[in-house]
XYZ file of C-alpha atoms in Angstrom:
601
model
C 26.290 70.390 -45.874
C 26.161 69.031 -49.428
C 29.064 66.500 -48.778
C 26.821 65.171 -45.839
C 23.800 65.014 -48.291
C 25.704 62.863 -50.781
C 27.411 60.847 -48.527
C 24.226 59.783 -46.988
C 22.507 59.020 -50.413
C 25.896 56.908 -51.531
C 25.793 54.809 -47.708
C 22.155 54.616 -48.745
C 22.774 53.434 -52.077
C 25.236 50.552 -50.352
C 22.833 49.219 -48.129
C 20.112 48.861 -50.546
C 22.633 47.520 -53.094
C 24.014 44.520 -50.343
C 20.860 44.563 -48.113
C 19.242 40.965 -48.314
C 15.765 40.488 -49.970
C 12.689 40.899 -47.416
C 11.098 38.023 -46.353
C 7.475 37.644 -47.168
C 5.305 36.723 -44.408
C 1.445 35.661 -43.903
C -0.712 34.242 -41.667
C -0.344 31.401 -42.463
C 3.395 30.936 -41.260
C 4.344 27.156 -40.001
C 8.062 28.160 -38.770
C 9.361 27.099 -42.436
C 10.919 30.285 -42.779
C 13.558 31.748 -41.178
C 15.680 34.541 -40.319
C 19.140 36.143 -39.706
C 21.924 33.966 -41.451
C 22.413 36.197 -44.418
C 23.468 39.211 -42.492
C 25.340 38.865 -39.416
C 27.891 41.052 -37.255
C 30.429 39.768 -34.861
C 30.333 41.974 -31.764
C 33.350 40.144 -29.413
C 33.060 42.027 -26.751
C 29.312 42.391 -26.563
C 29.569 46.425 -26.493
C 27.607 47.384 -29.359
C 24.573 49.788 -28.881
C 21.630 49.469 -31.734
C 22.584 52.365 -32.946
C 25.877 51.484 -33.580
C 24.999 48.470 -34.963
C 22.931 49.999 -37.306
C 25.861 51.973 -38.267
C 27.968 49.118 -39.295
C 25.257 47.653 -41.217
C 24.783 50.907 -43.191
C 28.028 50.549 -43.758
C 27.931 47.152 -45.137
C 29.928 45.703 -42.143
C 27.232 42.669 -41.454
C 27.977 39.780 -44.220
C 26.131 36.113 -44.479
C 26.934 33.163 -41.940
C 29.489 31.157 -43.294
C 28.817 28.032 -41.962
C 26.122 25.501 -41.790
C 23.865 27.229 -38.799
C 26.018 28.336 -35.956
C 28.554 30.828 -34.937
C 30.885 28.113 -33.163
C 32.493 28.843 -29.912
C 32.645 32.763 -30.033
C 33.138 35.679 -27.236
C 30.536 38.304 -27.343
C 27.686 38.635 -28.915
C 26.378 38.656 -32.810
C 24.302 40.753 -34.153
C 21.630 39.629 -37.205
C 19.466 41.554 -39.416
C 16.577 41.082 -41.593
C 13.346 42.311 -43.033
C 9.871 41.090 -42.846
C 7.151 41.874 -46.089
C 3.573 41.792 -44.803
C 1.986 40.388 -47.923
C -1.325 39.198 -46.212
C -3.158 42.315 -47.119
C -4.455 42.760 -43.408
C -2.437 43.528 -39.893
C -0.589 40.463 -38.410
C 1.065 39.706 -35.417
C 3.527 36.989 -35.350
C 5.725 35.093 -33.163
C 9.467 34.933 -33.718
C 11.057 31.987 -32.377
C 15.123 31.392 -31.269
C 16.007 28.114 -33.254
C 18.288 26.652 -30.047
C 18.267 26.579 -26.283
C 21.451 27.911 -25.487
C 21.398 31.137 -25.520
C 21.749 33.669 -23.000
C 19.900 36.770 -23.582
C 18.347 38.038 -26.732
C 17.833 41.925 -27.398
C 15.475 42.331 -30.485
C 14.982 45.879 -32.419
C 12.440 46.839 -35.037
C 12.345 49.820 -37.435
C 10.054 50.686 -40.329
C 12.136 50.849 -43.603
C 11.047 54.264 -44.100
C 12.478 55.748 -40.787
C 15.875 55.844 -41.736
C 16.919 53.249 -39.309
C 15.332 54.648 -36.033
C 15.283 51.320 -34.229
C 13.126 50.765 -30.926
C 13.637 47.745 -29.025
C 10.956 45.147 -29.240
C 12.064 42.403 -26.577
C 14.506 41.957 -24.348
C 14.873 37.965 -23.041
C 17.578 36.709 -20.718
C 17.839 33.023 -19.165
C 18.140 35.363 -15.962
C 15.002 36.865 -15.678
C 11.688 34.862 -14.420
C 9.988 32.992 -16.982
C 6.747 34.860 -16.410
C 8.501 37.854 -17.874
C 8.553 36.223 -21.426
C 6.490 37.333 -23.951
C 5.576 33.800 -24.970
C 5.649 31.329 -22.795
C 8.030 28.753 -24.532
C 11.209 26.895 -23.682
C 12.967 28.936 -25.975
C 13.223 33.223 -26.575
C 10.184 33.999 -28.322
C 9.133 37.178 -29.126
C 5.997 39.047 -30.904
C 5.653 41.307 -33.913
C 2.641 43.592 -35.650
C 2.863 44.680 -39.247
C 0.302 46.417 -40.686
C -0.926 45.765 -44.432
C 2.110 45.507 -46.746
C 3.930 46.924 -44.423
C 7.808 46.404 -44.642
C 9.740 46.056 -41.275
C 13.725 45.812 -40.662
C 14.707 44.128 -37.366
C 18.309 44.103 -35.623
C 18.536 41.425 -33.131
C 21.174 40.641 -30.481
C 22.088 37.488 -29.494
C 24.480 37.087 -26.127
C 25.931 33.885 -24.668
C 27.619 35.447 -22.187
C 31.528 34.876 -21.901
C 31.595 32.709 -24.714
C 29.187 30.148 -26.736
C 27.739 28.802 -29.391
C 24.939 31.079 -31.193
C 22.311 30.454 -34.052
C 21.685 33.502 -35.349
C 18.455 32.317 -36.887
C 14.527 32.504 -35.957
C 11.908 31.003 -37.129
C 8.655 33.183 -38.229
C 5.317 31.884 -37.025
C 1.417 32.408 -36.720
C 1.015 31.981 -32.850
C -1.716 29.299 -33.386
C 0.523 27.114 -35.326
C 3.562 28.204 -32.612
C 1.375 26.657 -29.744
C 0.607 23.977 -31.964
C 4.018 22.777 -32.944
C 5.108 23.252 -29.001
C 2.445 21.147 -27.645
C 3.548 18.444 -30.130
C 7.355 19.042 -29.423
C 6.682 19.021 -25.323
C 4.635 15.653 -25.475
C 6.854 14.349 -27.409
C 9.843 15.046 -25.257
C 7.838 13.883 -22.021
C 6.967 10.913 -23.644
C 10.935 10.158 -24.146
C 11.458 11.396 -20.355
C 8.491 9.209 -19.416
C 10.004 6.218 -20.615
C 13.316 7.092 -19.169
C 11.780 7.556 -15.443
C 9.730 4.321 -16.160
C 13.465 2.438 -17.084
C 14.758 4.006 -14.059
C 11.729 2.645 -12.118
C 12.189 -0.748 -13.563
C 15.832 -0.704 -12.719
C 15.648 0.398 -8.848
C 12.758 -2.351 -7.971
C 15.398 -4.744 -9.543
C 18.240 -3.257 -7.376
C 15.908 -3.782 -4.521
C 15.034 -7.163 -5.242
C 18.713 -8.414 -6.375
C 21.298 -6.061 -4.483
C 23.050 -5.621 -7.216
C 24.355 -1.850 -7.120
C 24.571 -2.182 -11.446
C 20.888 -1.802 -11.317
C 21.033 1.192 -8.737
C 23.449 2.934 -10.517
C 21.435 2.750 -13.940
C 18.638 3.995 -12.031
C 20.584 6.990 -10.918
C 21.697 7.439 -14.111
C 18.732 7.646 -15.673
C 17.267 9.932 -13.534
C 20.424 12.169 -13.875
C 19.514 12.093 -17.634
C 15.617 13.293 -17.087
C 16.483 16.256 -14.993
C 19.799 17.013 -17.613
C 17.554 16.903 -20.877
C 14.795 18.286 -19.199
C 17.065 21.337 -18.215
C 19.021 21.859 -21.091
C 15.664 21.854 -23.302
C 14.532 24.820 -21.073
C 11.777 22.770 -19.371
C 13.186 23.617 -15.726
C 12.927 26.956 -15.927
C 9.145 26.502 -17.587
C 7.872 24.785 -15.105
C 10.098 24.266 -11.847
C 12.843 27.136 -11.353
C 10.581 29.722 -13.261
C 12.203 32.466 -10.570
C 16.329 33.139 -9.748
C 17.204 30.620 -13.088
C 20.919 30.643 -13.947
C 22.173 29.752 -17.289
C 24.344 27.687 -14.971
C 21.834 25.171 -14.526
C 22.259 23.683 -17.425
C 26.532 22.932 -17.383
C 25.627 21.503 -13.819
C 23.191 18.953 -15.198
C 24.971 17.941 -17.607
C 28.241 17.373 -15.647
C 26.080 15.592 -13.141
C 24.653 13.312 -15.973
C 28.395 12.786 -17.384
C 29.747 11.883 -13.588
C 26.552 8.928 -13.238
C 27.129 7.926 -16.670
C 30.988 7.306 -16.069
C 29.960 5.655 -12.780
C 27.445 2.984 -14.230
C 29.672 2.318 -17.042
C 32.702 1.471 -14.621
C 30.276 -0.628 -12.395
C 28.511 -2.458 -15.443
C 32.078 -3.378 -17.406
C 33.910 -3.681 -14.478
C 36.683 -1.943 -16.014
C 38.547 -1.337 -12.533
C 39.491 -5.309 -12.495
C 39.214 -6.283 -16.588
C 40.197 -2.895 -18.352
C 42.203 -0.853 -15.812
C 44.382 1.248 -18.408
C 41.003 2.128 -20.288
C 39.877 2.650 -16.198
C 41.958 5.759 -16.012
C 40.654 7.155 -18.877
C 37.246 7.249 -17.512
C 38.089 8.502 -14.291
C 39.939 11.031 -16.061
C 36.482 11.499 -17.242
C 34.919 11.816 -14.270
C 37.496 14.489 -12.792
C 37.192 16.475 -16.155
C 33.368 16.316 -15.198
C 34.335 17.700 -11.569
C 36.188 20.458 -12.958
C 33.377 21.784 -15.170
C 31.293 21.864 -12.322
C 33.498 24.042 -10.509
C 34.479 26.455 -13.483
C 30.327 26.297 -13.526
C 30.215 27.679 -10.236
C 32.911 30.465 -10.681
C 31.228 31.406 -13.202
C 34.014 30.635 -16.061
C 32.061 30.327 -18.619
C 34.407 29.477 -21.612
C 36.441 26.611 -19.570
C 33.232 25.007 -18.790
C 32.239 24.583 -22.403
C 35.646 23.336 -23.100
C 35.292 21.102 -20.211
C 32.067 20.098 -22.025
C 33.508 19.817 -25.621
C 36.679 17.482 -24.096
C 34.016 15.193 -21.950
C 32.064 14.496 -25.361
C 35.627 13.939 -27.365
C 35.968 11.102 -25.021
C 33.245 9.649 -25.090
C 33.868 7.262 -27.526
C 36.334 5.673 -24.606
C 33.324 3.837 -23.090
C 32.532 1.943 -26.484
C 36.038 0.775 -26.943
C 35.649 -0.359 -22.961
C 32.691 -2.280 -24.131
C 34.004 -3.640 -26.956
C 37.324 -4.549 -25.422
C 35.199 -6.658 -22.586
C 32.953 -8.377 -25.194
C 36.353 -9.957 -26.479
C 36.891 -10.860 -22.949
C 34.454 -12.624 -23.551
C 30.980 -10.699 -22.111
C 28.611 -10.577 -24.669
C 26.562 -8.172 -23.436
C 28.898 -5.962 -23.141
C 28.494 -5.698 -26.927
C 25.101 -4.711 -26.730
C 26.288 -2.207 -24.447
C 28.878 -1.035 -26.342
C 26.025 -0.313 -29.711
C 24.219 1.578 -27.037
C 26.841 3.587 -25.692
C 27.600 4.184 -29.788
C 23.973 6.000 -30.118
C 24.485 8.032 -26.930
C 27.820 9.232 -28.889
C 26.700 9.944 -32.241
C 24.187 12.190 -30.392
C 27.142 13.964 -28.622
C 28.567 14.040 -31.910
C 25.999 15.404 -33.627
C 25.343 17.770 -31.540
C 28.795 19.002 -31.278
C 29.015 19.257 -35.422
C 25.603 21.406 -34.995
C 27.031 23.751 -32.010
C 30.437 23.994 -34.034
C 28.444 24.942 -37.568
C 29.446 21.977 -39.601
C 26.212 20.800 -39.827
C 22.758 22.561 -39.712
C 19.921 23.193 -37.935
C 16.843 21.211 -38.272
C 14.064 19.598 -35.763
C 16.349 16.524 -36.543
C 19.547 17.668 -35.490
C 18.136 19.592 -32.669
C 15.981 16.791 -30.704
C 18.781 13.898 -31.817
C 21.073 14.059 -28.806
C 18.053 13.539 -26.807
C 16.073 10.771 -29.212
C 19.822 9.250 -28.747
C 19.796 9.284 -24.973
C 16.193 7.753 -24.760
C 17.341 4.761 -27.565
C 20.625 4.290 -25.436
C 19.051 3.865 -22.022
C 16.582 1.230 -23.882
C 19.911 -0.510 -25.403
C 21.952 -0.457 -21.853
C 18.751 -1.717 -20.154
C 18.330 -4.774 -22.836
C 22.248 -5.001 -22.120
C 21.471 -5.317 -18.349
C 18.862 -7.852 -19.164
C 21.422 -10.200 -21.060
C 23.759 -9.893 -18.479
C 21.259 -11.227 -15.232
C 20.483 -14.084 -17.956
C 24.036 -14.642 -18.317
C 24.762 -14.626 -14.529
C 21.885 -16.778 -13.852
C 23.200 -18.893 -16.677
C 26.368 -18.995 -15.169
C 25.044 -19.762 -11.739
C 22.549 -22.815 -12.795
C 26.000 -24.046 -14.513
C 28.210 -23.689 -11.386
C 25.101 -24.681 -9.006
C 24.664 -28.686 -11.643
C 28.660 -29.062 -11.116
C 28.914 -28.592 -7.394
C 25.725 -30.401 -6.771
C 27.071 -33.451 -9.301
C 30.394 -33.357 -7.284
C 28.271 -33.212 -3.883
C 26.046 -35.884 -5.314
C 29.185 -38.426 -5.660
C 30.959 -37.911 -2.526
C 28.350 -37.522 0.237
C 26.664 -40.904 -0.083
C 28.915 -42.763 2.071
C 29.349 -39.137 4.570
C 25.503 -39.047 4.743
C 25.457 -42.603 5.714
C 28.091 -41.945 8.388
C 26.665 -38.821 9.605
C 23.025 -40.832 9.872
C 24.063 -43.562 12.002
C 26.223 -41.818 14.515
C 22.996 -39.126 14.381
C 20.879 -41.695 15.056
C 23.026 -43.453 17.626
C 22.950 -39.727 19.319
C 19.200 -39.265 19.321
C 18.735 -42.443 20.715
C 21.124 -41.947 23.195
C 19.806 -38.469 23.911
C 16.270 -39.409 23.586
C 17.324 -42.221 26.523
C 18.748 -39.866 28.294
C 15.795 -37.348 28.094
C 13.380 -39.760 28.968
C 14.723 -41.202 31.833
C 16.162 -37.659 33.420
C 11.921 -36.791 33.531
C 9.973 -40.004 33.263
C 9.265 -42.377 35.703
C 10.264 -45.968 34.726
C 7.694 -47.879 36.199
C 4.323 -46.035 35.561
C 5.869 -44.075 32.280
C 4.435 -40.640 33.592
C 6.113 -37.678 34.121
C 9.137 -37.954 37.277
C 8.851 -35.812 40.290
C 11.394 -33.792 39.322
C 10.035 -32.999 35.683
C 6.774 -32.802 37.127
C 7.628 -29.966 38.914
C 9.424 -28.108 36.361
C 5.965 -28.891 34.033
C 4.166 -27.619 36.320
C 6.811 -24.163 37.085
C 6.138 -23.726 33.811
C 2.177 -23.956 33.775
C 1.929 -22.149 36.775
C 3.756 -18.902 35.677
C 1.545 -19.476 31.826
C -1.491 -19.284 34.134
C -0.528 -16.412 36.149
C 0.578 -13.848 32.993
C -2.664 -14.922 31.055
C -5.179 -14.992 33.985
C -6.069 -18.464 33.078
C -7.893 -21.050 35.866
C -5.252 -23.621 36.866
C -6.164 -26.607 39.809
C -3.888 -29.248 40.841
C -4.946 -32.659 41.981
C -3.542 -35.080 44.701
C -3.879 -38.789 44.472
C -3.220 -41.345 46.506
C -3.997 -45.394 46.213
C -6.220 -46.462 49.576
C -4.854 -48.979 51.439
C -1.475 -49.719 48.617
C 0.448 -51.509 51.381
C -2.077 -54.222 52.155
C -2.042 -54.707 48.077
C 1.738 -55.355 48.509
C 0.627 -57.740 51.358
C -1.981 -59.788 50.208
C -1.157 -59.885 46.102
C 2.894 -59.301 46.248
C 4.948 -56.630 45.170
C 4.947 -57.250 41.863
C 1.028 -57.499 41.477
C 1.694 -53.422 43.382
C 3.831 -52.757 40.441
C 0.997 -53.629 38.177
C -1.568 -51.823 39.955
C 0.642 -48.564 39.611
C 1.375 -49.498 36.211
C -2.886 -49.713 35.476
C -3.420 -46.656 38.085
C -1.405 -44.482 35.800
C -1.878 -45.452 32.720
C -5.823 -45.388 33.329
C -5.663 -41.681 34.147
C -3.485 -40.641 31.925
C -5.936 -42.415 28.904
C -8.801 -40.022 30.693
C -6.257 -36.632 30.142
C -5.810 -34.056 27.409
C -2.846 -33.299 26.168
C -2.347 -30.344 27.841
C -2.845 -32.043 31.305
C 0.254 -32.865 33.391
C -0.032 -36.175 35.106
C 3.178 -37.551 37.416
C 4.155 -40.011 39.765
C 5.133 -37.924 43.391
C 6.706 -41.215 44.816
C 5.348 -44.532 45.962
C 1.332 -44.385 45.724
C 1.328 -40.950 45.693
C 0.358 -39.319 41.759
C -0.365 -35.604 41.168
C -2.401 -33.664 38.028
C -2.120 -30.244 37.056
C -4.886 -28.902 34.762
C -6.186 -25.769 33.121
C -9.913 -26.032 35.059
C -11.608 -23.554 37.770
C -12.379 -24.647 40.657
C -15.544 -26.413 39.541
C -14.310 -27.686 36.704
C -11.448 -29.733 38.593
C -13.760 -30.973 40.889
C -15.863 -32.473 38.287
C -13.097 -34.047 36.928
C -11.436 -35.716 39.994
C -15.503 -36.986 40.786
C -15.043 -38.198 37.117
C -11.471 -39.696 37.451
C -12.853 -41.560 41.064
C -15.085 -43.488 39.131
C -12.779 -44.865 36.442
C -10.151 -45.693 38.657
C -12.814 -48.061 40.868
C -13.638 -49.741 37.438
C -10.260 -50.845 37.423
C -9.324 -54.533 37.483
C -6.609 -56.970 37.461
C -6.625 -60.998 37.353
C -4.356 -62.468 39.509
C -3.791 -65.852 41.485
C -5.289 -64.845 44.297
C -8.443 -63.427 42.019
C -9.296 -59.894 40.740
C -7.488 -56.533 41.884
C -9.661 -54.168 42.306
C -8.679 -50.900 44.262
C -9.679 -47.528 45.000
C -8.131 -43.897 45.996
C -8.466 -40.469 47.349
C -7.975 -36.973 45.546
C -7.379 -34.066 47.232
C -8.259 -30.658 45.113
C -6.807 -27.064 44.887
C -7.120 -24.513 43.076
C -4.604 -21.445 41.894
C -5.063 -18.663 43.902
C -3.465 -14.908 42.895
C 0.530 -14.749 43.417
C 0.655 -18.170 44.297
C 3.558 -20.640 43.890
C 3.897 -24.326 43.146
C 4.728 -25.222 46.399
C 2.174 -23.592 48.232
C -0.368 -24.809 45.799
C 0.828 -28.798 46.359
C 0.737 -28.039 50.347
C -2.974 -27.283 49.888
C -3.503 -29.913 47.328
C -2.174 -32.549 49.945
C -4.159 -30.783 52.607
C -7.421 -31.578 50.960
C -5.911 -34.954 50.660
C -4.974 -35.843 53.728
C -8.516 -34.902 54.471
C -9.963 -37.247 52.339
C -8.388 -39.826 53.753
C -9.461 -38.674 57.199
C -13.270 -38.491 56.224
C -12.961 -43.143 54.770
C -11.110 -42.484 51.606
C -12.604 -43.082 48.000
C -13.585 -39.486 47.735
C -12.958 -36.241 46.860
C -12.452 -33.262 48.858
C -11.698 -29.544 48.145
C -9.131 -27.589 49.915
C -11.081 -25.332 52.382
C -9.550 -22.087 50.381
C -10.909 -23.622 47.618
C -14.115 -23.920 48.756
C -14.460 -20.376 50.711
C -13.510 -18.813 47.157
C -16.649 -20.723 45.248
C-alpha cells in the first residue's frame, strides 16, 4: 500500500515536472493562441481509450511536435494535450477550433486539474455524421468549453484520419463572437474567389458557344470542376449541400475530378498530342494516376489514395515544362500559360510542405492553394485571350495573302466567266421569253398563260381569295384585215394589248389566247371584275390608229366569270367564253356576265 502511495506521488511529480505551462485564456480570445503541439502521442493503430491515454501522459509518454505544424502522412490517430487558465475573473465559454480541414473525426476530453485525471468527453465530431450534429456550425471541428473563474482545465483530444493522413494537432482558442466573426470574413472571402471562378467559367462557355472552339468548353469545365473541388475540400459541401450521409470521400473524388479536367484542358490548350507527344504521355499518365485514386477512393483505400494524391501534385510541374516547351515552338501564350500553371503549382507545393510538416500553419499557408487556383484560372483565361488574338492575327494574315493572290489571278477569269455568263443569260433570258411570251403583242403566250393562271387559281383557292377571269375578243378583226391589210391587224393587236396591259396591276395576268382572242385573270369579286371590264370597254374604244386609208378605230366584247368553290382553270375559261360568246350574240361592244356569275350576286 505504501509503494502504491509513493509511486503515485513520484508519476505525479513527473508530470508536473514535464507537463507544459497552461495557457491563459480570456474573453477576449481572437484565435491567436493555440493548442496541442507541445504534447503529443502517436496512437498508430487508433486503439487508445482516454484513459489509457491519460496513462501514457502520466507517464511522460506524450513529447512536443517535431515539425513545423503537422504530423505528415501517419496511420492512426494522435493524441494532444493541454491546459487552459481562466484568468478573466468571471465564467467563460469558448470555442475551440481544428486549424485544418482534413480531418476525420475528433474525440475531445476535459478534466479539472484537481481530479486526478478523471477525463469526461466533451465532443465527439466525425466528417460522417450530419452537420447539424456539430456543436458549432463551421466548416471545420469546433467544439465548446466553460471554465469557471480561475479555473484550471486539462483537455486530451483525439484526432483520427482514418487509415492514414495528415493531422494538425493544433486548435485555436476563441470567444464565439470573434469565431463567427472571423468565419463570416473567411466564407465571403472564399465565395468571392469561387464567384469569380464561376463568372470565368461563364465567360468561357458563352465564348465556346459563340466560337466552337472546345478550348473554351473545356476551361469552362474546368473551372467549374475547381468550384465544387475547393468548395468541398474547404468543408463548404457538407455546410451547406450534403449536410446528411457526407463521406470523407468526397473530398479525394473532387479533387481527382478537378486533376482529370485540368489534364484535359491543358492537353487541348497546348496541343501537346501533335507538338509535345513524349511530354503527352506524361500527362496522360496523369490522368490514369487520377483514375486510379478515384477508384482506391471508392474502395475505400485510404492511404493509396493520398499517395495517388501526393504523386499527381509531384507532377505537376510537367504541365509548365509543356508550356514552356510550346512557347519555344514558338506560341507565346503558351508562356503566359505556363506562369499560370506555375501559381497553381506552388499552391500544390505549398500545400504539400504544410500537410508533410515542413512548413507551418498559418491563414496564409492554409487559404494559398486556393488564392493560387483563383490567380491561375485568371492567368490561363488572359492566356486564352492572347491566343484568339493570335489566331485572329494569324487568320487576317492568311485571309490579306490569299485575297492578294486571288486579287492577281482572277481579273482575266472574272472577265471570262462574265462574258460567257452574260452570253448565257441572254441566251436563257431569249429562251425564257419566247417559251411564254407572245412575239407579236409581247403579253403572256397561251401556254404560259395557263400555267400563270394554274398557279393563281390554286393561290386563290388555299387563301379564299376572289379571283374572275375575263374573255376578250376584237369585233369584227377580219374585216380590219380586209379593209386596212394585215399588217395594219398586226398593229391593232399590237395597240389592243399593249392598251390593256398599261390599264393592269402588276398582279394581273393579261395573254394573247390566239388570233383576236386575249384573256385576263384578276384578283376581283364578281363586282369588282365587272367594273373593270365596263372600265377596260371604254379605253379600248378610245383607241386609234392613222393609217392610209384614215383612222383605226375598233371595238370588242368581254365575256366575265367568276371563281366558283373547287373549280378548275378550264372550267372557269369555258364559262368565261360562254359569257363571251354571248356578248357577241346580244351586237358586241359590251360586257356580259356568265349566268353562274350572275345567279351567285
Amino acid at each position: 500500500m505504501y509503494s502504491r502511495i509513493v509511486l503515485a506521488l513520484l508519476l505525479l511529480c513527473a508530470q508536473i515536472a514535464f507537463a507544459a505551462p497552461a495557457i491563459d485564456v480570456t474573453v477576449d480570445e481572437s484565435g491567436n493562441k493555440t493548442t496541442g503541439q507541445s504534447e503529443i502521442l502517436f496512437d498508430p493503430q487508433a486503439s487508445l481509450t482516454v484513459n489509457e491515454a491519460a496513462a501514457k501522459y502520466a507517464l511522460g509518454e506524450f513529447t512536443a511536435l517535431d515539425t513545423a505544424g503537422s504530423t505528415g502522412l501517419q496511420p492512426g490517430a494522435v493524441w494532444s494535450h493541454f491546459q487552459l487558465h481562466n484568468t478573466s475573473g468571471q465564467a467563460l465559454t469558448l470555442d475551440i477550433e481544428y486549424v485544418d480541414h482534413q480531418l476525420i473525426e475528433l474525440d475531445a476530453f476535459q478534466a479539472p486539474t484537481s481530479n486526478g485525471g478523471n477525463y469526461t468527453q466533451v465532443a465527439s465530431l466525425s466528417l460522417l455524421a450530419p452537420f447539424e450534429s456539430r456543436p458549432v456550425a463551421h466548416n471545420r471541428f469546433v467544439f465548446q468549453v466553460t471554465l469557471a473563474p480561475d479555473e484550471r482545465r486539462e483537455f486530451l483530444v483525439k484526432f483520427s484520419s482514418h487509415q492514414a493522413g495528415f493531422v494538425f494537432p493544433s486548435m485555436r482558442i476563441w470567444a464565439p463572437e470573434k469565431l463567427r466573426q472571423n468565419n463570416n470574413a473567411e466564407t465571403a472571402m472564399v465565395m468571392f474567389l469561387f464567384g469569380g471562378i464561376f463568372l470565368m467559367s461563364v465567360v468561357s462557355f458563352v465564348a465556346a458557344l459563340a466560337t466552337r472552339d472546345r478550348t473554351f468548353f473545356s476551361y469552362s469545365v474546368y473551372a467549374l470542376s475547381k468550384i465544387v473541388g475547393w468548395f468541398t475540400i474547404l468543408g463548404y459541401t457538407h455546410q451547406f449541400i450534403v449536410k446528411q450521409h457526407y463521406h470523407w470521400s468526397y473530398m479525394t473524388i473532387t479533387g481527382a475530378i478537378g486533376i482529370i479536367f485540368g489534364i484535359i484542358f491543358s492537353r487541348i490548350y497546348l496541343q501537346t498530342r501533335q507538338h509535345t507527344p513524349r511530354l503527352d504521355y506524361v500527362l496522360l499518365f496523369m490522368m490514369a494516376n487520377a483514375v486510379f485514386m478515384l477508384v482506391c477512393t471508392i474502395f475505400d483505400l485510404n492511404t493509396l489514395a493520398i499517395s495517388s494524391i501526393t504523386l499527381a501534385l509531384l507532377l505537376y510541374p510537367a504541365i509548365c515544362i509543356a508550356g514552356i516547351v510550346r512557347f519555344r515552338q514558338g506560341s507565346r501564350d503558351a508562356a503566359v500559360f505556363a506562369v499560370a500553371w506555375s501559381l497553381l503549382v506552388l499552391g500544390m507545393v505549398g500545400q504539400a510542405l504544410r500537410d508533410l510538416g515542413l512548413v507551418g500553419h498559418s491563414e496564409f499557408t492554409y487559404y494559398w492553394p486556393a488564392f493560387a487556383s483563383f490567380v491561375e484560372m485568371i492567368g490561363i483565361l488572359t492566356a486564352m485571350g492572347l491566343k484568339v488574338r493570335r489566331l485572329r492575327v494569324q487568320k487576317d494574315k492568311a485571309e490579306s495573302r490569299y485575297m492578294a493572290q486571288l486579287e492577281s489571278s482572277k481579273v482575266e477569269l472574272e472577265m471570262l466567266v462574265s462574258q460567257r455568263t452574260a452570253e448565257l443569260e441572254r441566251a436563257k433570258e431569249a429562251a425564257e421569253f419566247e417559251a411564254r411570251t407572245d412575239p407579236l403583242t409581247g403579253a403572256h403566250n397561251r401556254r404560259s398563260f395557263l400555267v400563270e393562271a394554274q398557279r393563281c387559281l390554286s393561290l386563290a383557292h388555299r387563301k379564299g381569295q376572289p379571283l374572275s377571269l375575263l374573255m376578250f375578243d376584237i369585233d369584227h378583226f377580219k374585216a380590219i384585215n380586209d379593209s386596212f391589210g394585215h399588217s395594219m391587224g398586226d398593229e391593232a393587236l399590237r395597240q389592243f394589248s399593249s392598251t390593256v396591259a398599261g390599264s393592269l396591276r402588276d398582279m394581273d395576268v393579261w395573254g394573247r389566247l390566239g388570233g383576236e382572242e386575249f384573256a385576263l385573270l384578276l384578283y376581283e369579286d364578281s363586282q369588282g371584275s365587272l367594273l373593270t371590264a365596263n372600265r377596260l370597254l371604254e379605253t379600248i374604244r378610245s383607241i386609234s390608229i392613222p393609217s392610209d386609208a384614215g383612222d383605226l378605230r375598233f371595238t370588242a366584247s368581254i365575256g366575265v366569270a367568276s371563281l366558283a368553290a373547287d373549280e378548275d382553270i378550264e372550267t372557269l375559261l369555258n364559262r368565261a367564253d360562254n359569257a363571251l360568246y354571248q356578248a357577241k350574240n346580244q351586237g358586241r361592244d359590251c360586257v356580259v356576265q356568265d349566268q353562274a356569275l350572275a345567279t351567285q350576286a
